[in-house]
Short mmCIF file of C-alpha atoms and ligand atoms in Angstrom, two decimals:
data_model
loop_
_atom_site.label_atom_id
_atom_site.label_comp_id
_atom_site.label_asym_id
_atom_site.label_seq_id
_atom_site.Cartn_x
_atom_site.Cartn_y
_atom_site.Cartn_z
CA MET G 13 23.47 -1.29 -2.01
CA TYR G 14 23.98 -0.15 -5.59
CA LEU G 15 22.10 3.04 -6.51
CA THR G 16 21.75 4.50 -10.00
CA LYS G 17 22.82 8.12 -10.51
CA GLU G 18 19.19 9.26 -10.30
CA GLU G 19 18.60 7.24 -7.12
CA GLU G 20 21.72 8.85 -5.62
CA ARG G 21 20.39 12.30 -6.48
CA ILE G 22 17.12 11.46 -4.72
CA TYR G 23 19.08 10.09 -1.73
CA ASP G 24 21.09 13.32 -1.54
CA GLY G 25 17.94 15.43 -1.45
CA GLU G 26 18.06 16.92 -4.96
CA ARG G 27 14.44 15.86 -5.60
CA GLY G 28 13.06 17.29 -2.35
CA TRP G 29 12.64 16.10 1.22
CA ALA G 30 9.68 13.74 0.63
CA ASN G 31 11.56 11.75 -2.01
CA GLN G 32 14.75 11.82 0.04
CA ILE G 33 13.18 10.43 3.21
CA CYS G 34 11.38 7.71 1.22
CA MET G 35 14.61 6.75 -0.55
CA LYS G 36 16.39 6.60 2.82
CA ILE G 37 13.71 4.27 4.20
CA LEU G 38 14.12 1.93 1.19
CA VAL G 39 17.92 1.97 1.30
CA ARG G 40 17.97 1.26 5.05
CA LEU G 41 15.54 -1.63 4.52
CA GLY G 42 17.53 -2.95 1.57
CA GLU G 43 20.76 -2.89 3.56
CA LEU G 44 19.10 -4.71 6.43
CA PHE G 45 18.12 -7.56 4.08
CA ASN G 46 21.29 -7.49 1.93
CA ALA G 47 19.47 -6.33 -1.20
CA ARG G 48 21.88 -5.39 -3.98
CA LYS G 49 19.60 -2.90 -5.73
CA LEU G 50 16.13 -1.44 -6.04
CA ILE G 51 13.68 -2.86 -8.56
CA PRO G 52 10.69 -1.13 -10.17
CA ILE G 53 7.21 -2.04 -8.94
CA SER G 54 3.90 -1.84 -10.75
CA SER G 55 1.84 -1.00 -7.65
CA ALA G 56 2.01 -0.34 -3.92
CA HIS G 57 -0.61 -0.98 -1.27
CA VAL G 58 -0.35 0.79 2.06
CA SER G 59 -1.73 -0.43 5.39
CA GLY G 60 -2.00 1.66 8.55
CA VAL G 61 -4.80 3.95 7.38
CA SER G 62 -7.11 3.81 10.38
CA TYR G 63 -6.59 6.55 12.96
CA LYS G 64 -7.37 3.94 15.64
CA THR G 65 -4.18 2.01 14.91
CA LEU G 66 -2.08 4.83 13.45
CA GLY G 67 -2.31 7.51 16.17
CA ASP G 68 -1.01 11.08 15.92
CA ALA G 69 2.71 10.82 15.15
CA PRO G 70 2.37 8.77 11.92
CA ALA G 71 -0.55 11.00 10.87
CA GLU G 72 1.78 14.01 11.24
CA PHE G 73 4.44 12.23 9.17
CA LEU G 74 1.89 11.67 6.39
CA LYS G 75 1.00 15.37 6.47
CA ALA G 76 4.67 16.36 6.31
CA LEU G 77 5.16 14.09 3.28
CA ALA G 78 2.11 15.57 1.53
CA ASP G 79 3.20 19.15 2.43
CA ALA G 80 6.60 18.38 0.88
CA GLU G 81 4.79 17.30 -2.30
CA GLY G 82 5.38 13.58 -1.97
CA LYS G 83 3.50 11.96 -4.86
CA ALA G 84 2.89 8.31 -5.66
CA LYS G 85 4.83 7.29 -8.79
CA VAL G 86 2.91 4.05 -9.34
CA ARG G 87 -0.67 2.94 -8.81
CA ALA G 88 -1.04 3.16 -5.04
CA THR G 89 -3.98 1.87 -3.04
CA ILE G 90 -4.79 2.06 0.67
CA ASN G 91 -6.24 -0.26 3.31
CA PRO G 92 -9.63 0.28 5.00
CA GLN G 93 -10.21 3.12 7.47
CA SER G 94 -12.01 3.04 10.83
CA PHE G 95 -15.61 3.79 9.80
CA ASP G 96 -17.88 4.10 6.82
CA THR G 97 -19.26 7.56 6.25
CA GLU G 98 -22.89 6.53 5.58
CA TYR G 99 -23.71 4.32 8.57
CA LEU G 100 -21.07 4.50 11.29
CA GLY G 101 -19.67 7.99 10.70
CA GLY G 102 -22.52 9.72 12.56
CA LYS G 103 -22.21 7.38 15.56
CA LEU G 104 -18.62 8.37 16.39
CA GLU G 105 -17.16 11.37 18.17
CA ARG G 106 -16.41 14.32 15.92
CA ASP G 107 -12.76 14.48 16.93
CA LEU G 108 -12.12 10.86 15.84
CA ARG G 109 -13.95 11.40 12.56
CA GLU G 110 -11.99 14.53 11.76
CA LYS G 111 -8.63 12.94 12.53
CA GLN G 112 -9.50 9.97 10.31
CA LEU G 113 -10.65 12.20 7.46
CA SER G 114 -7.49 14.26 7.72
CA ILE G 115 -5.40 11.07 7.21
CA LEU G 116 -7.43 10.22 4.10
CA GLY G 117 -6.90 13.78 2.88
CA GLN G 118 -3.11 13.39 3.07
CA PHE G 119 -3.23 10.18 1.02
CA GLU G 120 -5.40 11.92 -1.54
CA ARG G 121 -2.96 14.85 -1.80
CA MET G 122 -0.20 12.33 -2.52
CA GLY G 123 -2.15 10.75 -5.35
CA PHE G 124 -3.19 7.49 -3.67
CA THR G 125 -6.44 6.11 -5.07
CA GLU G 126 -9.26 6.18 -2.52
CA SER G 127 -9.50 2.40 -2.60
CA LEU G 128 -9.85 1.78 1.16
CA THR G 129 -9.86 -1.97 0.82
CA CYS G 130 -7.81 -4.98 1.90
CA THR G 131 -8.73 -6.78 -1.34
CA PRO G 132 -7.25 -4.36 -3.91
CA TYR G 133 -6.86 -7.32 -6.29
CA TYR G 134 -10.66 -7.18 -6.86
CA LEU G 135 -10.24 -3.61 -8.15
CA ARG G 136 -7.37 -4.40 -10.51
CA LYS G 137 -5.69 -7.78 -10.64
CA PRO G 138 -1.87 -7.50 -10.75
CA ARG G 139 -0.17 -9.21 -13.68
CA ARG G 140 1.43 -12.61 -13.07
CA GLY G 141 5.12 -12.17 -12.27
CA SER G 142 4.84 -8.41 -11.69
CA HIS G 143 6.71 -6.96 -8.70
CA LEU G 144 4.66 -5.11 -6.09
CA ALA G 145 5.19 -3.52 -2.67
CA TRP G 146 2.07 -4.43 -0.72
CA ALA G 147 1.57 -4.13 3.00
CA GLU G 148 -1.74 -5.84 3.81
CA SER G 149 -0.66 -9.30 4.94
CA SER G 150 -3.80 -11.15 3.76
CA ALA G 151 -3.47 -9.56 0.31
CA VAL G 152 0.28 -10.30 0.21
CA VAL G 153 -0.28 -14.03 0.70
CA TYR G 154 -3.21 -14.07 -1.75
CA VAL G 155 -1.44 -12.26 -4.61
CA ASN G 156 1.75 -14.27 -4.22
CA SER G 157 -0.04 -17.61 -4.02
CA VAL G 158 -3.20 -17.27 -6.09
CA VAL G 159 -2.61 -14.37 -8.50
CA GLY G 160 1.09 -15.09 -9.08
CA ALA G 161 2.42 -11.57 -8.47
CA TRP G 162 5.57 -11.06 -6.38
CA THR G 163 5.64 -9.02 -3.19
CA ASN G 164 7.27 -9.14 0.21
CA ARG G 165 5.12 -8.40 3.23
CA GLU G 166 5.83 -4.70 3.51
CA GLY G 167 5.22 -2.59 6.59
CA GLY G 168 3.07 0.55 6.22
CA PRO G 169 6.09 2.94 6.01
CA SER G 170 8.05 0.84 3.49
CA ALA G 171 5.00 0.43 1.22
CA LEU G 172 4.44 4.19 1.43
CA ALA G 173 8.09 4.88 0.56
CA ALA G 174 7.92 2.36 -2.30
CA ALA G 175 4.78 4.06 -3.67
CA ILE G 176 6.54 7.44 -3.74
CA ILE G 177 9.80 6.15 -5.22
CA GLY G 178 8.14 3.55 -7.48
CA LYS G 179 10.69 0.92 -6.42
CA THR G 180 11.41 -1.61 -3.70
CA PRO G 181 14.59 -3.36 -2.46
CA ASP G 182 15.30 -6.59 -4.36
CA HIS G 183 15.20 -9.23 -1.62
CA GLY G 184 12.99 -11.91 -0.06
CA ILE G 185 10.36 -13.35 -2.37
CA HIS G 186 11.17 -10.92 -5.17
CA LYS G 187 13.82 -13.56 -5.90
CA SER G 188 12.66 -16.85 -7.39
CA GLU G 189 15.03 -18.96 -5.25
CA ASN G 190 13.22 -17.68 -2.12
CA ARG G 191 9.79 -18.69 -3.43
CA GLN G 192 10.45 -22.43 -3.36
CA PRO G 193 8.43 -24.60 -0.91
CA LYS G 194 10.20 -26.05 2.12
CA VAL G 195 7.33 -28.08 3.62
CA LEU G 196 4.83 -30.49 2.09
CA VAL G 197 1.49 -30.17 3.90
CA THR G 198 -1.01 -32.95 3.26
CA VAL G 199 -4.56 -32.18 4.32
CA ASP G 200 -6.07 -35.60 5.06
CA THR G 201 -9.61 -34.45 5.67
CA PRO G 202 -12.05 -32.67 3.35
CA LEU G 203 -12.56 -28.97 4.14
CA LYS G 204 -16.27 -28.20 4.10
CA ASN G 205 -16.48 -24.41 3.81
CA GLU G 206 -14.57 -21.11 3.72
CA ALA G 207 -14.34 -20.99 7.52
CA GLU G 208 -12.50 -24.33 7.58
CA PHE G 209 -10.01 -22.98 5.04
CA GLY G 210 -9.46 -20.10 7.47
CA ALA G 211 -9.02 -22.54 10.34
CA LEU G 212 -6.47 -24.47 8.27
CA GLY G 213 -4.59 -21.19 7.73
CA SER G 214 -4.57 -20.47 11.49
CA HIS G 215 -3.28 -23.96 12.24
CA LEU G 216 -0.56 -23.85 9.58
CA GLY G 217 0.50 -20.29 10.39
CA ARG G 218 1.37 -21.40 13.94
CA LEU G 219 3.12 -24.54 12.72
CA LEU G 220 5.14 -23.16 9.83
CA GLY G 221 6.50 -19.82 11.06
CA ASP G 222 7.92 -18.39 7.83
CA GLU G 223 8.48 -21.65 5.90
CA ILE G 224 6.71 -21.68 2.52
CA PRO G 225 4.47 -24.74 2.18
CA VAL G 226 3.05 -26.63 -0.75
CA ILE G 227 -0.39 -27.74 0.36
CA GLN G 228 -1.95 -30.91 -1.04
CA GLY G 229 -5.50 -32.15 -0.50
CA LEU G 230 -7.40 -28.88 -0.96
CA GLY G 231 -9.48 -30.22 -3.85
CA LYS G 232 -10.62 -27.42 -6.13
CA PRO G 233 -10.87 -24.50 -3.72
CA SER G 234 -12.88 -21.37 -4.56
CA GLU G 235 -11.18 -17.96 -4.55
CA THR G 236 -13.09 -17.15 -1.36
CA CYS G 237 -11.68 -20.22 0.38
CA LEU G 238 -8.14 -19.34 -0.76
CA LYS G 239 -8.66 -15.78 0.47
CA GLN G 240 -9.64 -17.04 3.94
CA LEU G 241 -6.68 -19.41 3.98
CA SER G 242 -4.32 -16.57 3.00
CA ALA G 243 -5.65 -14.15 5.62
CA ALA G 244 -5.44 -16.66 8.45
CA LEU G 245 -1.96 -17.93 7.48
CA ALA G 246 -0.71 -14.35 7.61
CA SER G 247 -2.37 -13.71 11.01
CA THR G 248 -0.87 -16.51 13.07
CA GLY G 249 2.38 -16.89 11.12
CA MET G 250 4.92 -15.07 8.96
CA VAL G 251 4.38 -17.14 5.81
CA ASN G 252 4.11 -14.85 2.78
CA MET G 253 2.96 -17.42 0.25
CA PHE G 254 1.92 -21.01 -0.30
CA HIS G 255 1.76 -23.31 -3.30
CA PHE G 256 -1.13 -25.64 -4.02
CA THR G 257 0.05 -27.27 -7.22
CA LYS G 258 1.05 -30.92 -7.65
CA VAL G 259 4.60 -31.72 -6.56
CA THR G 260 6.98 -34.04 -8.38
CA ARG G 261 8.45 -37.12 -6.70
CA GLN G 262 11.84 -35.46 -6.79
CA GLU G 263 10.52 -32.45 -4.89
CA ILE G 264 8.69 -34.60 -2.33
CA GLY G 265 12.01 -36.11 -1.29
CA ARG G 266 13.55 -32.82 -0.24
CA LEU G 267 10.51 -31.40 1.58
CA GLU G 268 9.75 -31.60 5.27
CA LYS G 269 6.34 -33.34 5.76
CA VAL G 270 3.35 -32.21 7.78
CA SER G 271 -0.10 -33.76 7.75
CA VAL G 272 -3.35 -32.23 8.89
CA GLU G 273 -5.93 -34.71 10.20
CA ALA G 274 -9.64 -34.33 10.98
CA GLY G 275 -8.78 -34.00 14.70
CA ASP G 276 -6.40 -31.08 14.04
CA MET G 277 -9.13 -29.27 12.14
CA ARG G 278 -11.75 -29.96 14.85
CA ASN G 279 -9.44 -28.70 17.61
CA THR G 280 -8.50 -25.59 15.64
CA VAL G 281 -12.09 -24.70 14.76
CA GLU G 282 -13.10 -25.11 18.42
CA SER G 283 -10.18 -23.06 19.68
CA LEU G 284 -11.02 -20.10 17.45
CA SER G 285 -14.18 -19.13 19.38
CA THR G 286 -13.87 -17.50 22.79
CA LYS G 287 -17.62 -17.83 23.39
CA GLU G 288 -20.40 -19.98 21.98
CA THR G 289 -23.44 -17.81 21.51
CA THR G 290 -26.49 -17.60 19.27
CA GLU G 291 -27.07 -13.97 20.30
CA PRO G 292 -24.03 -11.98 19.16
CA ASP G 293 -24.21 -8.17 19.09
CA LEU G 294 -22.67 -8.21 15.63
CA VAL G 295 -22.61 -10.71 12.78
CA PHE G 296 -19.76 -9.69 10.53
CA ILE G 297 -18.88 -10.96 7.05
CA GLY G 298 -16.14 -9.29 5.02
CA CYS G 299 -12.73 -9.91 6.48
CA PRO G 300 -11.00 -9.77 4.04
CA HIS G 301 -13.40 -7.50 2.11
CA CYS G 302 -16.10 -9.34 0.17
CA SER G 303 -15.96 -10.03 -3.55
CA LEU G 304 -18.91 -9.51 -5.87
CA SER G 305 -19.72 -13.22 -5.77
CA GLU G 306 -19.76 -13.27 -1.95
CA ILE G 307 -22.16 -10.29 -1.87
CA LYS G 308 -24.36 -12.09 -4.37
CA GLU G 309 -24.36 -15.24 -2.23
CA ILE G 310 -25.20 -13.25 0.92
CA SER G 311 -28.05 -11.49 -0.87
CA LEU G 312 -29.53 -14.84 -1.88
CA LEU G 313 -29.27 -16.17 1.67
CA VAL G 314 -31.04 -13.15 3.23
CA LYS G 315 -33.66 -12.77 0.50
CA GLY G 316 -37.16 -12.27 1.94
CA LYS G 317 -35.90 -12.49 5.56
CA ARG G 318 -35.30 -9.93 8.33
CA VAL G 319 -32.28 -9.36 10.54
CA LYS G 320 -33.12 -9.63 14.27
CA LYS G 321 -33.63 -6.30 16.04
CA GLU G 322 -31.02 -7.03 18.69
CA THR G 323 -28.30 -8.04 16.16
CA GLU G 324 -26.30 -5.94 13.70
CA LEU G 325 -25.36 -7.52 10.38
CA TRP G 326 -22.35 -5.92 8.70
CA VAL G 327 -21.05 -6.94 5.30
CA CYS G 328 -17.79 -5.13 4.50
CA THR G 329 -16.42 -4.48 1.03
CA SER G 330 -14.92 -1.73 -1.13
CA HIS G 331 -16.87 1.17 -2.70
CA CYS G 332 -16.03 -0.28 -6.09
CA ILE G 333 -17.57 -3.72 -5.38
CA LYS G 334 -20.61 -2.14 -3.71
CA GLU G 335 -21.23 -0.09 -6.85
CA LYS G 336 -21.08 -3.21 -9.01
CA ALA G 337 -23.37 -5.11 -6.62
CA ARG G 338 -26.20 -2.55 -6.39
CA ASP G 339 -29.08 -5.02 -6.73
CA TYR G 340 -27.57 -7.48 -4.26
CA VAL G 341 -26.82 -4.65 -1.82
CA ALA G 342 -30.44 -3.46 -2.05
CA ARG G 343 -31.61 -6.94 -1.09
CA ILE G 344 -29.22 -7.13 1.90
CA GLU G 345 -30.26 -3.67 3.07
CA LYS G 346 -33.94 -4.54 2.68
CA SER G 347 -33.38 -7.39 5.11
CA GLY G 348 -31.94 -4.96 7.67
CA GLY G 349 -28.25 -5.74 7.05
CA HIS G 350 -25.65 -3.04 6.35
CA VAL G 351 -23.17 -3.15 3.48
CA LEU G 352 -20.33 -0.97 4.77
CA THR G 353 -17.58 0.23 2.49
CA GLY G 354 -13.99 1.28 2.97
CA MET G 355 -13.81 0.19 6.59
CA CYS G 356 -12.54 -2.67 8.68
CA THR G 357 -14.28 -3.92 11.82
CA ILE G 358 -10.97 -4.75 13.50
CA VAL G 359 -9.63 -1.19 13.15
CA SER G 360 -12.95 0.50 13.95
CA TRP G 361 -14.16 1.53 17.43
CA THR G 362 -16.74 -1.28 17.84
CA GLU G 363 -16.39 -1.15 21.63
CA LYS G 364 -17.62 2.47 21.57
CA LEU G 365 -20.74 1.22 19.73
CA GLY G 366 -21.50 -1.26 22.51
CA ILE G 367 -20.44 -4.36 20.53
CA ARG G 368 -19.24 -7.02 22.97
CA THR G 369 -19.71 -10.22 20.96
CA ILE G 370 -18.89 -10.76 17.29
CA MET G 371 -19.85 -13.78 15.20
CA THR G 372 -17.88 -14.13 11.97
CA ASN G 373 -16.63 -16.57 9.36
CA SER G 374 -13.18 -14.95 9.39
CA ALA G 375 -10.34 -16.72 11.19
CA LYS G 376 -8.40 -13.46 10.94
CA THR G 377 -11.08 -11.47 12.75
CA VAL G 378 -11.41 -14.00 15.57
CA TYR G 379 -7.63 -13.86 15.99
CA TYR G 380 -7.51 -10.07 16.40
CA ALA G 381 -10.92 -9.01 17.79
CA PRO G 382 -10.42 -10.17 21.41
CA THR G 383 -7.50 -7.72 21.78
CA MET G 384 -8.23 -5.06 19.16
CA ASN G 385 -12.00 -4.80 19.84
CA LYS G 386 -12.16 -6.23 23.37
CA ALA G 387 -14.90 -8.54 22.07
CA GLU G 388 -15.81 -12.17 22.59
CA VAL G 389 -15.81 -14.03 19.27
CA THR G 390 -17.79 -16.91 17.80
CA PHE G 391 -16.36 -18.56 14.69
CA LYS G 392 -18.88 -20.09 12.23
CA PRO G 393 -19.18 -20.53 8.46
CA MET G 394 -20.98 -17.75 6.61
CA LYS G 395 -24.26 -19.64 6.23
CA GLU G 396 -24.47 -20.21 9.98
CA CYS G 397 -23.52 -16.60 10.71
CA LEU G 398 -26.34 -15.38 8.50
CA ALA G 399 -28.83 -17.86 9.91
CA THR G 400 -28.00 -16.52 13.39
CA ALA G 401 -28.47 -12.91 12.27
CA LEU G 402 -31.87 -13.61 10.71
CA ARG G 403 -35.22 -14.04 12.43
CA GLY G 404 -37.04 -17.36 12.45
FE1 F3S F 211 -9.27 -6.47 5.90
FE2 F3S F 211 -9.50 -5.58 8.32
FE3 F3S F 211 -9.70 -8.13 7.85
S1 F3S F 211 -8.07 -4.87 6.78
S2 F3S F 211 -8.29 -8.45 6.16
S3 F3S F 211 -11.12 -6.53 7.12
S4 F3S F 211 -8.68 -7.23 9.60
#
C-alpha cells in the first residue's frame, strides 16, 4: 500500500508508539483488502465501549494508547456504555462501575467526545459524500443509505486507529463502484409501522448476505422506520447499505430479483419473538437510540397514564437528545418511565437486575437479547409496547 512520507514516519514510530500502532492496524487492514492508499476521514465512531463486551485486555490497550498520548485527529464519537449513571449506576456492583468508568476516562483522555450513542448522526449529521470510519453497524447502514455519507463497517479497533490517524484504507464502499446495487427487492405488502421495517431488515439481512439491494415498495418511510430497517439489516446480515430510489429499466435488467410478500413479513414478525407475554419485566424503546421526534411521540402516548408497578419502562437515547427533549422527558418520567442516556440495554447487565423478559419494537434487540441478556423477547410495535407498560 502506498504511504506518504509523513505516513511512513508514523509507521516507523517517529510520531510515538500510539500513532505507530494505529498506523500499523490501518496498513494491515488496507493490505488485507487490497487498498492502494489511505484517505482522510471527517469523523470516526468507535464501538466496543461497554465493559461487559470489552473485558480487561482491550481496556488495558485503551489505557496504553492514552498513556502514550494517542489523540483523536478528527471528530470522534463513541457507542453507548453498560449503564446510565443516574438510574442504573447505583444498582450495579462497584467493581463493574469502576471498570466501565475507567474505559470512559481513557476515551476522554484521547479526545473522544462523550457522545455515548449509537445514533451519532442525531448529534451532527455527516455531509453527503464525506468519508467516515464508523463502527456501529446500525449507524453504518443508516449513514450510507439515508444520509449519503461513505463508510465501511469498521471494527472497534480499526475505527479507533482511524480516529487517531484521521484516515482509513481506501477500499470497500469508499469506492463508488462498490456502492452499486446487485439485487432488486420488491416489497409487495404495505409495512404498517417501524417494527415491520425492522422485521423486513431481519428478513433481508438473512437473504442477502453482503449484496447491496435497491428496495422498492417502501412508500415514503419515516427516518425512524429507515433506522429500524438499517439496524436489523446489519444484525442478521453483512449488508452495509441499501438504496431506496427508483431504478431505471436498464438497471432492472442486470439486477437479481427478490420479492417480499405478506406471508414473508408475517412469518418473520412471528419468528422474532421467543415468548408471547403481556407481562414483560422490561419494556424497552431506544435501540437504536431514540431521536427527538420519537421521544416526543412516546411522551404523548404516556401522557396522563402510569407505568405498571411490576414493569420497567426504559427509553434510551443520548445525553444530547435528552437535553433537547426536557419537557417530553419530564412527561415520560412523571408516568413512571425512565429516560436513560448513554447506555445500551444489550450491553448492560440486565440479567443482574432480574430482567428475564423484554418487550421491544427493535428487531435488533430481539436478535441479540436472548444470547447477550439471557432474556426471552417479545417483538411489538412501539404503540403496543407502551400500551403493555401502562396501567389500564
Ligand atoms: Fe444501539 Fe445497543 Fe441497539 S448500541 S443499536 S441500543 S444494540
